[in-house]
């Protein structure tokens, strides 16, 4: 069951490359190797492992770097003709990406994806990877997702988004993010989100990296994504690795069309030099992970243990003032030794969820006895919850403030996005935000 | 990969341009060890093999044969261009790229703009077309000129309108050298104000540079180089004013100052030419830094000015580089951005700097920098892995900041002093096509620009509440 990765823009290409690296190196010497490789790679006529990936960017430097880096590593490579680039980027302009570059190169991109899809024996789905801050990943990415939705109406399309640092990487990042999210909500089956800020904190506080580079940040993101996408046994897979990972993820988590934003956290994360000296126990890991979910803590450090699920009193704020993170659905993925002995009852507590689904339906569990990426035991939680509400709100708020002064709008109008389009996107996101914020726990 | 064409007009424009080409060759020679004509080189140079037919243009990937600059050189006097053609850079320019006349513009904007502008229009368009045709994907025109004279100021702005008309999709980034208060050209205020209007209306962004700031920076470096304090010996050839290692021989006067501007242009284009973990193309500059079409004056500042010979670079030095970028001593106009209002700011980093260094410094400096209410996190950042020659890292900051207002106001003052007495006005009005209304319209344009900055400044002290969000009907 194969996944075709569509890598868009500088970030999309850089993160996807790290993901493929993680998947490949994790799969080596493991019993799940065949399944893993089949999912992301195929063998060409020379017996080399070639990624099932399409690389798209509106300027050539990143793709060239990616291609040569993969070719040099000697372990896997990208297809000769699986990439498309132009000379002039999108200039951080969503409108340029969506209205100009997207339509202009539609045919070429569709053809490249079609070739990869046809090469798969069975298509598990498409994974589009991009950032929301720039012009290509966000604008061209949104347009390409739309095309793919039209061409493959019955396939699963997941978008993986990297959200930028909150304190600015690109000045118009909030505009680009709002426009992207509003469009993807209509098109995507599920949207997996990683924030640069979180990954950066993991690098500095958990991995103890002194001089953090984008490569380090991307590796953290790839590690977390990899732990979701590597083969696993699910409730429906009947003792073999799931043949439908993307579909099962979507059905486990994206249960309502207006709630599609998914966050994830992985535990443990530590410098690789320390792993050999650490022991892990499932109870310990799961306890931390559950509290991370409840208190909306994206990593193991600084977890607020005061936050508790509401116990019928209706109030859902803790003594420390942080509020409880209500979930719609959760997917727990356990990998490693003694995985069958892990007790996951804590995640089935109805107090964690809204009342729409019984906690049995809201919680899903995947397991694999094979360890992941050097960690003897590791657990990843993918959540459809209020976790992304705060950064989303921040993003929309800043974009709205800027929009009120009409700053930079002339740059978007130049390429065909009007004030109306902006307003539509804002409206759509405010609706989503409001939906999320009004979720209440079943116990309350 | 895109290409850019440099259009240098007038004496100042051509002298700065000359330094630019010299330093560009030096930079590429430093980076490009294999002698292959790569994408980075092609952004500013053509590769020509005169043995081949049809003009001999060579594509990317082959060996370097003959590099020709993607440039158009315009001057209404012959002196400067002749000197370039007799100097070591003569191989880099084709006679077809040059346009000269003999008599000069007499420091008269009207002569440059009207008389020569119309007389040479066809020829200029022709040369620009040729330069554009040699490009696979032309992204940007860099116009270099001075504001105070006649040719650079008048003919230069005429070329600017021409560029907008003939190549509307190509970005126009103008480097304008503004005259200092003690400028020896009496009519420089007239020329500058008349040119300003053109810049406000036809440029995509303007990088204003003041002669006095360049002089100050040069003096600072010279003091440092002669101080010989232990631990403060400057590494050879590492200053931002040094042209060593380039083709040209001994330094001429103004070379040091012009090298600074040349370095500015090299740094602005570095992330578009070379690879990095966070690239920034030229079209992203206007996109991020120009929130409203007329407010496109971006104050540049370059750091470090020199590298000390001490090879080990503790992080403190790196942080110092970021702090310096905001100090008024490093700005290329006489302004203090820290005490004015930022509309947007770009930080273009080159060399061995990681994203954590960038973030740490932004967080550190942010509280002391006033940003406009709707752009509190108005940072655009880029990381290019290739450092400039002689440095291990460098930073170029471009600030869209209201600190340009005092500069413009001062310029208007000087203009008004002359205009009130109608001094020298007849020289302009005698030129065919020139009318007095040009003057009043130009100063009006400047006044309304100043007013726009003023409005924004007024918001600085006030606490602007967040705009109420859309609310969902329940």
CSV table of N, CA, C and O in Angstrom, one decimal, chain A residues 40-120:
chain,number,residue,atom,x,y,z
A,40,UNK,N,6.9,3.7,0.6
A,40,UNK,CA,7.4,5.0,0.2
A,40,UNK,C,8.3,4.9,-1.0
A,40,UNK,O,8.7,5.9,-1.6
A,41,UNK,N,8.8,3.7,-1.4
A,41,UNK,CA,9.8,3.6,-2.4
A,41,UNK,C,9.4,2.5,-3.4
A,41,UNK,O,8.5,1.7,-3.2
A,42,UNK,N,10.0,2.5,-4.6
A,42,UNK,CA,9.9,1.4,-5.5
A,42,UNK,C,11.3,1.1,-6.0
A,42,UNK,O,12.2,2.0,-5.9
A,43,UNK,N,11.5,-0.1,-6.6
A,43,UNK,CA,12.8,-0.4,-7.2
A,43,UNK,C,12.7,-0.1,-8.7
A,43,UNK,O,11.8,-0.4,-9.4
A,44,UNK,N,13.8,0.6,-9.1
A,44,UNK,CA,13.8,0.8,-10.6
A,44,UNK,C,14.6,-0.3,-11.3
A,44,UNK,O,15.0,-1.3,-10.6
A,45,UNK,N,14.8,-0.2,-12.6
A,45,UNK,CA,15.3,-1.3,-13.3
A,45,UNK,C,16.8,-1.6,-12.9
A,45,UNK,O,17.3,-2.7,-13.1
A,46,UNK,N,17.4,-0.6,-12.3
A,46,UNK,CA,18.8,-0.9,-11.8
A,46,UNK,C,18.8,-1.4,-10.4
A,46,UNK,O,19.9,-1.6,-9.8
A,47,UNK,N,17.6,-1.7,-9.9
A,47,UNK,CA,17.6,-2.2,-8.5
A,47,UNK,C,17.7,-1.2,-7.4
A,47,UNK,O,17.8,-1.5,-6.2
A,48,UNK,N,17.8,0.1,-7.8
A,48,UNK,CA,17.9,1.1,-6.8
A,48,UNK,C,16.5,1.4,-6.2
A,48,UNK,O,15.5,1.3,-6.9
A,49,UNK,N,16.6,1.9,-5.0
A,49,UNK,CA,15.4,2.3,-4.3
A,49,UNK,C,15.0,3.8,-4.7
A,49,UNK,O,15.8,4.7,-4.6
A,50,UNK,N,13.9,3.9,-5.3
A,50,UNK,CA,13.5,5.3,-5.8
A,50,UNK,C,12.2,5.7,-5.0
A,50,UNK,O,11.3,5.0,-4.9
A,51,UNK,N,12.3,6.9,-4.5
A,51,UNK,CA,11.2,7.4,-3.7
A,51,UNK,C,9.9,7.6,-4.6
A,51,UNK,O,10.0,8.1,-5.7
A,52,UNK,N,8.8,7.3,-4.0
A,52,UNK,CA,7.5,7.6,-4.6
A,52,UNK,C,7.2,9.1,-4.3
A,52,UNK,O,6.3,9.4,-3.5
A,53,UNK,N,7.9,10.0,-4.9
A,53,UNK,CA,7.7,11.4,-4.6
A,53,UNK,C,7.8,12.3,-5.8
A,53,UNK,O,8.5,12.0,-6.8
A,54,UNK,N,7.0,13.3,-5.8
A,54,UNK,CA,7.0,14.3,-6.8
A,54,UNK,C,7.5,15.6,-6.2
A,54,UNK,O,7.0,16.1,-5.2
A,55,UNK,N,8.6,16.2,-6.7
A,55,UNK,CA,9.2,17.4,-6.2
A,55,UNK,C,8.7,18.6,-7.0
A,55,UNK,O,9.0,18.7,-8.2
A,56,UNK,N,8.1,19.6,-6.3
A,56,UNK,CA,7.7,20.8,-7.1
A,56,UNK,C,8.1,22.0,-6.4
A,56,UNK,O,8.0,22.2,-5.2
A,57,UNK,N,8.7,23.0,-7.1
A,57,UNK,CA,9.1,24.2,-6.6
A,57,UNK,C,9.1,25.2,-7.7
A,57,UNK,O,9.4,24.9,-8.9
A,58,UNK,N,8.9,26.5,-7.4
A,58,UNK,CA,8.9,27.5,-8.5
A,58,UNK,C,10.3,28.1,-8.7
A,58,UNK,O,10.5,29.0,-9.5
A,59,UNK,N,11.3,27.6,-7.9
A,59,UNK,CA,12.7,28.0,-8.2
A,59,UNK,C,13.6,26.8,-8.0
A,59,UNK,O,13.2,25.9,-7.2
A,60,UNK,N,14.7,26.7,-8.7
A,60,UNK,CA,15.4,25.4,-8.8
A,60,UNK,C,16.3,25.1,-7.6
A,60,UNK,O,16.7,23.9,-7.5
A,61,UNK,N,16.8,26.0,-6.8
A,61,UNK,CA,17.9,25.7,-5.9
A,61,UNK,C,17.6,24.5,-5.0
A,61,UNK,O,18.5,23.7,-4.8
A,62,UNK,N,16.4,24.6,-4.3
A,62,UNK,CA,16.2,23.6,-3.3
A,62,UNK,C,16.1,22.2,-3.9
A,62,UNK,O,16.6,21.2,-3.4
A,63,UNK,N,15.3,22.1,-5.0
A,63,UNK,CA,15.2,20.8,-5.6
A,63,UNK,C,16.5,20.2,-6.1
A,63,UNK,O,16.8,19.1,-5.9
A,64,UNK,N,17.4,21.1,-6.7
A,64,UNK,CA,18.7,20.6,-7.1
A,64,UNK,C,19.5,20.1,-5.9
A,64,UNK,O,20.1,19.0,-6.0
A,65,UNK,N,19.4,20.8,-4.8
A,65,UNK,CA,20.1,20.3,-3.6
A,65,UNK,C,19.6,19.0,-3.2
A,65,UNK,O,20.4,18.1,-2.8
A,66,UNK,N,18.3,18.9,-3.1
A,66,UNK,CA,17.6,17.6,-2.7
A,66,UNK,C,18.0,16.5,-3.6
A,66,UNK,O,18.4,15.4,-3.1
A,67,UNK,N,17.9,16.7,-4.9
A,67,UNK,CA,18.2,15.6,-5.8
A,67,UNK,C,19.7,15.1,-5.6
A,67,UNK,O,20.0,13.9,-5.6
A,68,UNK,N,20.6,16.1,-5.5
A,68,UNK,CA,22.0,15.7,-5.4
A,68,UNK,C,22.3,15.1,-4.1
A,68,UNK,O,23.1,14.1,-4.0
A,69,UNK,N,21.7,15.6,-3.0
A,69,UNK,CA,21.9,15.0,-1.7
A,69,UNK,C,21.4,13.5,-1.7
A,69,UNK,O,22.1,12.6,-1.2
A,70,UNK,N,20.3,13.3,-2.3
A,70,UNK,CA,19.7,11.9,-2.3
A,70,UNK,C,20.6,11.0,-3.1
A,70,UNK,O,20.9,9.9,-2.7
A,71,UNK,N,21.0,11.5,-4.3
A,71,UNK,CA,21.9,10.7,-5.1
A,71,UNK,C,23.2,10.4,-4.5
A,71,UNK,O,23.7,9.3,-4.6
A,72,UNK,N,23.7,11.3,-3.8
A,72,UNK,CA,25.1,11.1,-3.1
A,72,UNK,C,25.0,10.1,-2.0
A,72,UNK,O,26.0,9.4,-1.7
A,73,UNK,N,23.9,10.1,-1.3
A,73,UNK,CA,23.8,9.2,-0.1
A,73,UNK,C,23.9,7.8,-0.4
A,73,UNK,O,24.2,6.9,0.4
A,74,UNK,N,23.6,7.4,-1.6
A,74,UNK,CA,23.7,6.0,-2.0
A,74,UNK,C,22.7,5.1,-1.4
A,74,UNK,O,22.9,3.9,-1.6
A,75,UNK,N,21.7,5.6,-0.7
A,75,UNK,CA,20.8,4.6,-0.1
A,75,UNK,C,19.5,4.6,-0.8
A,75,UNK,O,18.9,3.5,-1.1
A,76,UNK,N,19.0,5.8,-1.1
A,76,UNK,CA,17.8,5.8,-2.0
A,76,UNK,C,17.9,7.1,-2.8
A,76,UNK,O,18.8,7.9,-2.6
A,77,UNK,N,17.1,7.2,-3.8
A,77,UNK,CA,17.2,8.4,-4.6
A,77,UNK,C,15.8,8.9,-5.1
A,77,UNK,O,14.8,8.1,-4.9
A,78,UNK,N,15.8,10.0,-5.7
A,78,UNK,CA,14.6,10.5,-6.3
A,78,UNK,C,14.6,10.1,-7.8
A,78,UNK,O,15.6,9.9,-8.4
A,79,UNK,N,13.4,9.9,-8.3
A,79,UNK,CA,13.3,9.6,-9.7
A,79,UNK,C,13.9,10.7,-10.6
A,79,UNK,O,13.8,11.8,-10.3
A,80,UNK,N,14.4,10.2,-11.7
A,80,UNK,CA,15.1,11.2,-12.6
A,80,UNK,C,14.2,12.3,-13.0
A,80,UNK,O,14.6,13.5,-13.1
A,81,UNK,N,13.0,11.9,-13.4
A,81,UNK,CA,12.1,12.9,-14.0
A,81,UNK,C,10.9,13.3,-13.0
A,81,UNK,O,9.9,13.7,-13.5
A,82,UNK,N,11.1,13.1,-11.8
A,82,UNK,CA,10.0,13.3,-10.9
A,82,UNK,C,9.9,14.7,-10.3
A,82,UNK,O,9.3,14.9,-9.3
A,83,UNK,N,10.6,15.6,-10.9
A,83,UNK,CA,10.6,16.9,-10.4
A,83,UNK,C,10.2,18.0,-11.4
A,83,UNK,O,10.3,17.8,-12.6
A,84,UNK,N,9.7,19.1,-10.9
A,84,UNK,CA,9.4,20.2,-11.7
A,84,UNK,C,9.7,21.5,-11.0
A,84,UNK,O,9.3,21.7,-9.9
A,85,UNK,N,10.5,22.3,-11.7
A,85,UNK,CA,10.8,23.6,-11.1
A,85,UNK,C,10.8,24.7,-12.1
A,85,UNK,O,10.9,24.4,-13.3
A,86,UNK,N,10.6,25.9,-11.7
A,86,UNK,CA,10.7,27.0,-12.6
A,86,UNK,C,11.9,27.9,-12.2
A,86,UNK,O,12.6,27.5,-11.3
A,87,UNK,N,12.0,29.0,-12.8
A,87,UNK,CA,13.2,29.8,-12.5
A,87,UNK,C,12.9,30.8,-11.4
A,87,UNK,O,13.7,31.1,-10.6
A,88,UNK,N,11.7,31.4,-11.5
A,88,UNK,CA,11.4,32.5,-10.6
A,88,UNK,C,10.4,32.0,-9.5
A,88,UNK,O,9.4,31.6,-9.8
A,89,UNK,N,10.7,32.2,-8.3
A,89,UNK,CA,9.9,31.7,-7.2
A,89,UNK,C,8.5,32.4,-7.2
A,89,UNK,O,8.2,33.2,-8.1
A,90,UNK,N,7.8,32.2,-6.1
A,90,UNK,CA,6.4,32.8,-6.0
A,90,UNK,C,6.5,34.1,-5.2
A,90,UNK,O,5.5,34.7,-5.0
A,91,UNK,N,7.7,34.5,-4.8
A,91,UNK,CA,7.8,35.7,-4.1
A,91,UNK,C,7.0,35.8,-2.8
A,91,UNK,O,6.6,36.9,-2.4
A,92,UNK,N,6.9,34.7,-2.1
A,92,UNK,CA,6.1,34.8,-0.8
A,92,UNK,C,4.7,35.2,-1.0
A,92,UNK,O,4.0,35.7,-0.1
A,93,UNK,N,4.2,35.1,-2.3
A,93,UNK,CA,2.9,35.7,-2.6
A,93,UNK,C,1.9,34.6,-2.9
A,93,UNK,O,2.0,33.9,-3.9
A,94,UNK,N,1.0,34.4,-2.0
A,94,UNK,CA,0.0,33.3,-2.1
A,94,UNK,C,-0.7,33.4,-3.5
A,94,UNK,O,-1.0,32.4,-4.2
A,95,UNK,N,-1.1,34.7,-3.8
A,95,UNK,CA,-1.9,34.9,-5.0
A,95,UNK,C,-1.0,34.5,-6.2
A,95,UNK,O,-1.6,33.9,-7.2
A,96,UNK,N,0.2,34.8,-6.2
A,96,UNK,CA,1.1,34.4,-7.3
A,96,UNK,C,1.2,32.9,-7.5
A,96,UNK,O,1.1,32.4,-8.6
A,97,UNK,N,1.2,32.2,-6.3
A,97,UNK,CA,1.3,30.8,-6.4
A,97,UNK,C,-0.1,30.2,-6.8
A,97,UNK,O,-0.1,29.3,-7.7
A,98,UNK,N,-1.2,30.6,-6.3
A,98,UNK,CA,-2.5,30.0,-6.5
A,98,UNK,C,-3.0,30.4,-7.9
A,98,UNK,O,-3.6,29.6,-8.6
A,99,UNK,N,-2.9,31.7,-8.2
A,99,UNK,CA,-3.6,32.2,-9.4
A,99,UNK,C,-2.7,32.2,-10.7
A,99,UNK,O,-3.2,32.2,-11.8
A,100,UNK,N,-1.4,32.2,-10.5
A,100,UNK,CA,-0.5,32.3,-11.6
A,100,UNK,C,0.2,31.0,-11.9
A,100,UNK,O,0.0,30.3,-12.8
A,101,UNK,N,1.1,30.6,-10.9
A,101,UNK,CA,1.9,29.4,-11.1
A,101,UNK,C,1.1,28.2,-11.1
A,101,UNK,O,1.4,27.3,-12.0
A,102,UNK,N,0.1,28.0,-10.2
A,102,UNK,CA,-0.6,26.8,-10.2
A,102,UNK,C,-1.3,26.5,-11.5
A,102,UNK,O,-1.0,25.4,-12.1
A,103,UNK,N,-2.2,27.3,-12.0
A,103,UNK,CA,-2.8,27.0,-13.3
A,103,UNK,C,-1.9,26.9,-14.4
A,103,UNK,O,-2.1,26.1,-15.3
A,104,UNK,N,-0.8,27.7,-14.4
A,104,UNK,CA,0.1,27.7,-15.5
A,104,UNK,C,0.8,26.3,-15.7
A,104,UNK,O,1.0,25.8,-16.8
A,105,UNK,N,1.1,25.7,-14.6
A,105,UNK,CA,1.8,24.4,-14.6
A,105,UNK,C,1.0,23.2,-14.2
A,105,UNK,O,1.5,22.1,-13.9
A,106,UNK,N,-0.3,23.4,-14.2
A,106,UNK,CA,-1.2,22.3,-13.8
A,106,UNK,C,-1.0,21.0,-14.5
A,106,UNK,O,-0.8,20.0,-13.9
A,107,UNK,N,-0.9,21.1,-15.9
A,107,UNK,CA,-0.8,19.8,-16.6
A,107,UNK,C,0.5,19.1,-16.3
A,107,UNK,O,0.4,17.9,-16.1
A,108,UNK,N,1.6,19.8,-16.2
A,108,UNK,CA,2.9,19.1,-15.9
A,108,UNK,C,2.8,18.4,-14.6
A,108,UNK,O,3.2,17.3,-14.4
A,109,UNK,N,2.3,19.1,-13.6
A,109,UNK,CA,2.3,18.6,-12.2
A,109,UNK,C,1.3,17.4,-12.2
A,109,UNK,O,1.7,16.3,-11.6
A,110,UNK,N,0.2,17.5,-12.8
A,110,UNK,CA,-0.8,16.4,-12.8
A,110,UNK,C,-0.2,15.2,-13.4
A,110,UNK,O,-0.3,14.0,-12.9
A,111,UNK,N,0.6,15.4,-14.5
A,111,UNK,CA,1.2,14.3,-15.2
A,111,UNK,C,2.2,13.6,-14.3
A,111,UNK,O,2.3,12.4,-14.2
A,112,UNK,N,3.1,14.4,-13.6
A,112,UNK,CA,4.1,13.8,-12.7
A,112,UNK,C,3.4,12.9,-11.6
A,112,UNK,O,3.9,11.8,-11.3
A,113,UNK,N,2.3,13.5,-11.0
A,113,UNK,CA,1.7,12.7,-10.0
A,113,UNK,C,1.0,11.5,-10.5
A,113,UNK,O,1.1,10.4,-9.9
A,114,UNK,N,0.4,11.6,-11.7
A,114,UNK,CA,-0.2,10.5,-12.3
A,114,UNK,C,0.7,9.3,-12.5
A,114,UNK,O,0.5,8.2,-12.3
A,115,UNK,N,2.0,9.7,-13.0
A,115,UNK,CA,3.0,8.6,-13.2
A,115,UNK,C,3.3,7.9,-11.9
A,115,UNK,O,3.4,6.7,-11.9
A,116,UNK,N,3.5,8.6,-10.8
A,116,UNK,CA,3.8,8.0,-9.6
A,116,UNK,C,2.6,7.1,-9.1
A,116,UNK,O,2.8,6.0,-8.6
A,117,UNK,N,1.4,7.7,-9.2
A,117,UNK,CA,0.2,6.9,-8.8
A,117,UNK,C,0.1,5.6,-9.6
A,117,UNK,O,-0.2,4.6,-9.0
A,118,UNK,N,0.3,5.7,-10.9
A,118,UNK,CA,0.1,4.5,-11.7
A,118,UNK,C,1.2,3.4,-11.4
A,118,UNK,O,1.0,2.2,-11.6
A,119,UNK,N,2.3,3.9,-10.8
A,119,UNK,CA,3.4,3.0,-10.5
A,119,UNK,C,3.0,2.2,-9.2
A,119,UNK,O,3.6,1.1,-8.9
A,120,UNK,N,2.0,2.6,-8.5
A,120,UNK,CA,1.7,1.9,-7.2
A,120,UNK,C,0.7,0.8,-7.5
A,120,UNK,O,-0.2,0.9,-8.3
